[in-house]
XYZ file of N, CA, C and O in Angstrom:
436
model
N -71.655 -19.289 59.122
C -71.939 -19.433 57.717
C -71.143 -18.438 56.864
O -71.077 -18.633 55.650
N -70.352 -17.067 57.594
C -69.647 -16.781 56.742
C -68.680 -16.760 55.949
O -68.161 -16.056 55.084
N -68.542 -18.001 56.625
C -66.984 -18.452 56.223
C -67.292 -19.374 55.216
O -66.627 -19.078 54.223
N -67.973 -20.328 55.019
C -68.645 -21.071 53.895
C -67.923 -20.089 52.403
O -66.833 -20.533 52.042
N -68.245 -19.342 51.906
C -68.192 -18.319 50.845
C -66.534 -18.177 50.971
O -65.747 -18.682 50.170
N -66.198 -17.456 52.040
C -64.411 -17.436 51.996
C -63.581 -19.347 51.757
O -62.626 -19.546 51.006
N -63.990 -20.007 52.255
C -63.698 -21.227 51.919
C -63.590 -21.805 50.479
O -62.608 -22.401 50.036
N -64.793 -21.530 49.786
C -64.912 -21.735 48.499
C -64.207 -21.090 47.434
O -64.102 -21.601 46.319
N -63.582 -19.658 47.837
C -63.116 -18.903 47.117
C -61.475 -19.465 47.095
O -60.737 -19.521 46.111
N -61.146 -19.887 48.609
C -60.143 -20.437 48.780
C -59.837 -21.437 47.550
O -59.135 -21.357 46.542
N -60.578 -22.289 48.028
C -60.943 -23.782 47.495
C -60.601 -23.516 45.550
O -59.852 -24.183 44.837
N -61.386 -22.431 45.199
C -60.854 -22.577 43.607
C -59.564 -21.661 43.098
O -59.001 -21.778 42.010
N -59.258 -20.780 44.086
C -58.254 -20.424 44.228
C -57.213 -21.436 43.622
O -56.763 -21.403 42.477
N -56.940 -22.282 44.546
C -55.912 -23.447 45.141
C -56.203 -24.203 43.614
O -55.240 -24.358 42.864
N -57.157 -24.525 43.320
C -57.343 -25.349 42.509
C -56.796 -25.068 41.397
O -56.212 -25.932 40.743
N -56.914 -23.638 40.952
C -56.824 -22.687 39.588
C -54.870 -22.814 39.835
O -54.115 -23.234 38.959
N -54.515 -22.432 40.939
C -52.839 -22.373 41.117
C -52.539 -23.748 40.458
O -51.956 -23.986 39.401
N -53.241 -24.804 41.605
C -52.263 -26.165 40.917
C -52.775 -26.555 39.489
O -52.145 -27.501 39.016
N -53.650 -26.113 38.782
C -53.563 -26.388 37.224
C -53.200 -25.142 36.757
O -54.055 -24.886 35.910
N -52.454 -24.251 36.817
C -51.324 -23.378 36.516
C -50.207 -24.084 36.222
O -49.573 -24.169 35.170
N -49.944 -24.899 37.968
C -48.911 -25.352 38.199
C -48.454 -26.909 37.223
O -47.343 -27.430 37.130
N -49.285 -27.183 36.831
C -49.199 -28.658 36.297
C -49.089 -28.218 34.715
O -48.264 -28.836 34.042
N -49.704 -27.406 34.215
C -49.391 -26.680 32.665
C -47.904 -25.967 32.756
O -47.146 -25.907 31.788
N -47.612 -25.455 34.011
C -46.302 -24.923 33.859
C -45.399 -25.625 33.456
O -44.475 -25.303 32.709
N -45.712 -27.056 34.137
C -44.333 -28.211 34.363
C -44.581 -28.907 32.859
O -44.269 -30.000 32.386
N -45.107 -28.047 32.477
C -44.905 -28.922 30.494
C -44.088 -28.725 29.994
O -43.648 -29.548 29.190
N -43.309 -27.213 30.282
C -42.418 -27.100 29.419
C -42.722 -25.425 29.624
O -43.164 -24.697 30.513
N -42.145 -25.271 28.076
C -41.837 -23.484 27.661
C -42.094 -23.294 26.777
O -42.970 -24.041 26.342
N -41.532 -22.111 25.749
C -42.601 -21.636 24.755
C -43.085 -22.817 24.098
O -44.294 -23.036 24.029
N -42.268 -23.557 23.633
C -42.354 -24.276 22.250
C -43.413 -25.356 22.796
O -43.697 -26.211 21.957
N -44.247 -25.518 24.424
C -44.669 -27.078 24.454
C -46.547 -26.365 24.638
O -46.766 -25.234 25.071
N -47.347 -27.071 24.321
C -48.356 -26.452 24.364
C -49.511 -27.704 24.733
O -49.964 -28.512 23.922
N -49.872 -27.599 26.340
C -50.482 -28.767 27.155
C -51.813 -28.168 27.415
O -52.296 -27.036 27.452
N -52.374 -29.913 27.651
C -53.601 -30.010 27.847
C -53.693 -30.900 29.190
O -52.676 -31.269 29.778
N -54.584 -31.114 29.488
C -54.524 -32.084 31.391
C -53.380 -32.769 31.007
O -52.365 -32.467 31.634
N -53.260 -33.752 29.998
C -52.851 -35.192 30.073
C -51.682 -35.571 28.852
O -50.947 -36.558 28.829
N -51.760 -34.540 27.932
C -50.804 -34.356 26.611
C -50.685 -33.330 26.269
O -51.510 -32.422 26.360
N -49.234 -33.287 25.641
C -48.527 -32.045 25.193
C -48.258 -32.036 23.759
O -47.981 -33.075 23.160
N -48.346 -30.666 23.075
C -47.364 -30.473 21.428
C -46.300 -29.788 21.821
O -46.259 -28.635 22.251
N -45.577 -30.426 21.683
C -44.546 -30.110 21.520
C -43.297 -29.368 20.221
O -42.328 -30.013 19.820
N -43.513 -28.421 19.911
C -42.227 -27.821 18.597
C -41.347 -27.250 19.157
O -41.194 -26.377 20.011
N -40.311 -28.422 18.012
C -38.628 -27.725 18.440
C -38.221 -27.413 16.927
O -38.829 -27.896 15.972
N -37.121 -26.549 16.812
C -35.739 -26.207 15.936
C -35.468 -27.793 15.082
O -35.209 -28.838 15.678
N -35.536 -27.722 14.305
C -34.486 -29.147 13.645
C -33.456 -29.284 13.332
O -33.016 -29.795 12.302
N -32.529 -28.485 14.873
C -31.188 -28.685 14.763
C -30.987 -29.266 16.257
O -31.579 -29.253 17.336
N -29.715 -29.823 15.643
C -28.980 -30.429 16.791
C -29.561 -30.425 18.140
O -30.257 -31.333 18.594
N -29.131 -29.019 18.936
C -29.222 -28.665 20.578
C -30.764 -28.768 20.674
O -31.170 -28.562 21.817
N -31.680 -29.024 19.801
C -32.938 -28.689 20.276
C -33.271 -29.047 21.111
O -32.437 -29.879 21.470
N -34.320 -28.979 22.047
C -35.039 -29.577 22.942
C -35.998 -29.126 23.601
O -36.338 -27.991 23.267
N -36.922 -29.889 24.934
C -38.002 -29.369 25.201
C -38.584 -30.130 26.339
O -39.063 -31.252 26.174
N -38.551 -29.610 27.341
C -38.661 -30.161 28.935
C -40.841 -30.672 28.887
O -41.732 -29.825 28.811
N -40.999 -31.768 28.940
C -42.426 -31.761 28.775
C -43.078 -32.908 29.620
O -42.771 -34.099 29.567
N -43.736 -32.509 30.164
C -44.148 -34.374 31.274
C -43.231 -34.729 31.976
O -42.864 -35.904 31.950
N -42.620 -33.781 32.796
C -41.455 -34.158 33.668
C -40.555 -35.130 32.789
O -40.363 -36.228 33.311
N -40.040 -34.945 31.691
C -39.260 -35.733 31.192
C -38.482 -34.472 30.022
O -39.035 -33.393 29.807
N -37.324 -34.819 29.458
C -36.555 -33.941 28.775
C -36.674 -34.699 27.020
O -36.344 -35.875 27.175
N -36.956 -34.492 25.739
C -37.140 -34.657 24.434
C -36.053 -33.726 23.864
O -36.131 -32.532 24.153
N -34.989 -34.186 23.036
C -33.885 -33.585 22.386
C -34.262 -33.921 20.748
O -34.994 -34.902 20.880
N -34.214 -33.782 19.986
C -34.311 -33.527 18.695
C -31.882 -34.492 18.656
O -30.739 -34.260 19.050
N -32.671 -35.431 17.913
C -31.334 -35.852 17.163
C -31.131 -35.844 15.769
O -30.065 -35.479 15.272
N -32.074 -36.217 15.132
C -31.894 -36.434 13.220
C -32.981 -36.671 12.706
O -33.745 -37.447 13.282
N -33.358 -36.048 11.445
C -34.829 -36.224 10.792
C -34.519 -36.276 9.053
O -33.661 -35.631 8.450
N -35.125 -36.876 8.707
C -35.370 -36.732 6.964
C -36.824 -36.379 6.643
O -37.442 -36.075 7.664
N -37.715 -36.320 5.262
C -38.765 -36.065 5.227
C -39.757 -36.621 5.612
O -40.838 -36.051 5.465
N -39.688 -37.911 6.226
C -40.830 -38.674 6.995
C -40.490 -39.320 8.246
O -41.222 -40.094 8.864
N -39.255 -38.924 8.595
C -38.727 -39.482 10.143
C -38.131 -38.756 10.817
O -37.256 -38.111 10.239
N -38.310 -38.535 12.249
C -37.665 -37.642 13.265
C -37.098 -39.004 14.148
O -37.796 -39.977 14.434
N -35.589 -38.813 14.522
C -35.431 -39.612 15.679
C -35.303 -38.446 16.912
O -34.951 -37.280 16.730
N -35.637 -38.991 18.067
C -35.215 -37.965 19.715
C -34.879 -39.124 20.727
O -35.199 -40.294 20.937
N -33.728 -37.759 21.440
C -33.966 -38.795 22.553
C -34.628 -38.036 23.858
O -34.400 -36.978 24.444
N -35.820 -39.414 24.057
C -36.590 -39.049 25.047
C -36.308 -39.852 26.199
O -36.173 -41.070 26.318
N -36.231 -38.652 27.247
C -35.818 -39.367 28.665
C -34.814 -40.419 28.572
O -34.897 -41.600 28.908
N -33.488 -39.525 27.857
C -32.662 -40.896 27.412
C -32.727 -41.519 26.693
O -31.638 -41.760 26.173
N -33.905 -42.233 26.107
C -33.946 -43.188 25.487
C -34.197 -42.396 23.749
O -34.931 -41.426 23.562
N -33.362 -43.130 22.618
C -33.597 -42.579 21.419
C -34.723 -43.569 20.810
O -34.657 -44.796 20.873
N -35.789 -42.812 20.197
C -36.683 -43.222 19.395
C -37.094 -42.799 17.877
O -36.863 -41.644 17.519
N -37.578 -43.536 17.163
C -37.720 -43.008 15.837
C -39.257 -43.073 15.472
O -40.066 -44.000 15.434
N -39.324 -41.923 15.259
C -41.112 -41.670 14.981
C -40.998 -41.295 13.340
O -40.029 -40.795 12.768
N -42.559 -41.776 12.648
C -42.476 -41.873 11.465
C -43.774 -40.953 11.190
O -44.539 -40.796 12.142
N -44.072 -40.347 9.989
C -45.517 -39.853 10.266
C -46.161 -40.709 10.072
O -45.865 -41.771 9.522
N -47.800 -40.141 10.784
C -48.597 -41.488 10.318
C -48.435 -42.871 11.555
O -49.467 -43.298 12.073
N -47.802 -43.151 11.730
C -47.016 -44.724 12.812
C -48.035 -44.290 14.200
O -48.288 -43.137 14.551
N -48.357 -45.128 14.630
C -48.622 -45.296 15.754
C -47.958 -44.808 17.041
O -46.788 -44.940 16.681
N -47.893 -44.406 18.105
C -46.953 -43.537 19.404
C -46.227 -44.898 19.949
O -46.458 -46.094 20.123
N -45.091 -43.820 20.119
C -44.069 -45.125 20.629
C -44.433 -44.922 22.353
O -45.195 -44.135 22.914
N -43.545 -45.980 22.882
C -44.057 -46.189 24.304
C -42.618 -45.455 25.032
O -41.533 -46.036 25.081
N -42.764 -44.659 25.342
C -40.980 -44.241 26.052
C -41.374 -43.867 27.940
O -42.217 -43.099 28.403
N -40.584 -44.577 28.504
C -40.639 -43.881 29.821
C -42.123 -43.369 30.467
O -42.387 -42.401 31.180
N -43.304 -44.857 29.687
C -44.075 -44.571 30.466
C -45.433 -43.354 29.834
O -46.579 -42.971 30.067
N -44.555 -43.211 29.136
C -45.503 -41.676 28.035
C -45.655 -42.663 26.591
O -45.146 -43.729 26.244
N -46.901 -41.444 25.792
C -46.645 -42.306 24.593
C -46.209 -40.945 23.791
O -46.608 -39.798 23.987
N -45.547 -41.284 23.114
C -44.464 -40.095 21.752
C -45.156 -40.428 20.096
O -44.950 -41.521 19.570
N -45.765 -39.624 19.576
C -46.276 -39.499 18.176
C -45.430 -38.585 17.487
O -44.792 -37.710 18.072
N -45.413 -38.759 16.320
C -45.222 -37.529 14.968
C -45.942 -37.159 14.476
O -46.682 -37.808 13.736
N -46.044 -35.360 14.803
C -47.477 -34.640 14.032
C -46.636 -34.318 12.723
O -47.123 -34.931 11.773
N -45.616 -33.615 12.390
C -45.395 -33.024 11.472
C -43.766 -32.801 11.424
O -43.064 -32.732 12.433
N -43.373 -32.719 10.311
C -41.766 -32.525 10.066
C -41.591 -31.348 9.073
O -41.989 -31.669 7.953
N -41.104 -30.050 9.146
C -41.163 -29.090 8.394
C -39.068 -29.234 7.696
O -38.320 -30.037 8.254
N -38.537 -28.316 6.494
C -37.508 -27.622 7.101
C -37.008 -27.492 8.516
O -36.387 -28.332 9.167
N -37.341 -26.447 8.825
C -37.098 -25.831 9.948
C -37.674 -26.189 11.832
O -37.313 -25.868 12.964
N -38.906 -27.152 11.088
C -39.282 -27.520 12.839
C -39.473 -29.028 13.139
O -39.025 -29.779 12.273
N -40.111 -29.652 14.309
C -40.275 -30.827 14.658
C -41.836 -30.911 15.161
O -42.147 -29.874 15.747
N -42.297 -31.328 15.128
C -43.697 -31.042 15.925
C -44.048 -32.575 16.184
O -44.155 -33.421 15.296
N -44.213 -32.794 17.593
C -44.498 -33.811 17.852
C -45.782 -34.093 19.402
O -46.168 -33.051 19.933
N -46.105 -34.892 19.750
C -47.232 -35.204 20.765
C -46.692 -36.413 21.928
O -46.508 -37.556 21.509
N -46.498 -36.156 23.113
C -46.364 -36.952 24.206
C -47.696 -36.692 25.322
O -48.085 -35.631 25.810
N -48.172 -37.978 25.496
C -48.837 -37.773 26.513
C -49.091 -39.093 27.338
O -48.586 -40.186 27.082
N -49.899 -38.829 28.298
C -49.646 -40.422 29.297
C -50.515 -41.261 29.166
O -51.676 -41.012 28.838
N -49.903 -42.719 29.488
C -50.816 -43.326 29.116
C -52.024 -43.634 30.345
O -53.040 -44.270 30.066
């Protein structure tokens, strides 16, 4: 029976690593995850980008109510307000378009 207690400790151990490990694979500073969806903010220039859901989001061109990216390859145009587009399996929203940033939401369906 003493091992019962070391087992368990194991057990959330392991558990606590791989949801470390699964928030890690969201990304970096700019992506900010939950189990199943990410926010994502980038730069609203050019090179931006942002590794999130095992998939890569680049920042291409925005005006005051539209961001286009290309996600996982594929370029999409998000509007505020619009409904999430369907890309690669994820769905892609527009939270917000500043000057200076992009702020947007991918998560699975």
């Amino acid at each position: 029976m003493v091992l019962k207690p070391t087992r368990r400790v194991g057990a959330a151990l392991s558990s606590a690593v791989l949801g470390l490990a699964l928030l890690a694979g969201c990304g970096s500073d700019n992506v900010n995850c939950g189990i199943d969806q990410c926010t994502v903010t980038i730069d609203r220039e050019v090179n931006a980008s942002a590794s999130v859901l095992g998939i890569d989001a680049k920042f291409v061109s925005a005006d005051a109510n539209t961001v286009t990216l290309d996600v996982a390859g594929e370029q999409v145009t998000l509007t505020k307000g619009q409904q999430a587009a369907q890309v690669a399996g994820l769905q892609v929203s527009l939270d917000s378009i500043t000057n200076d940033t992009v702020s947007f939401q991918v998560s699975r369906n």
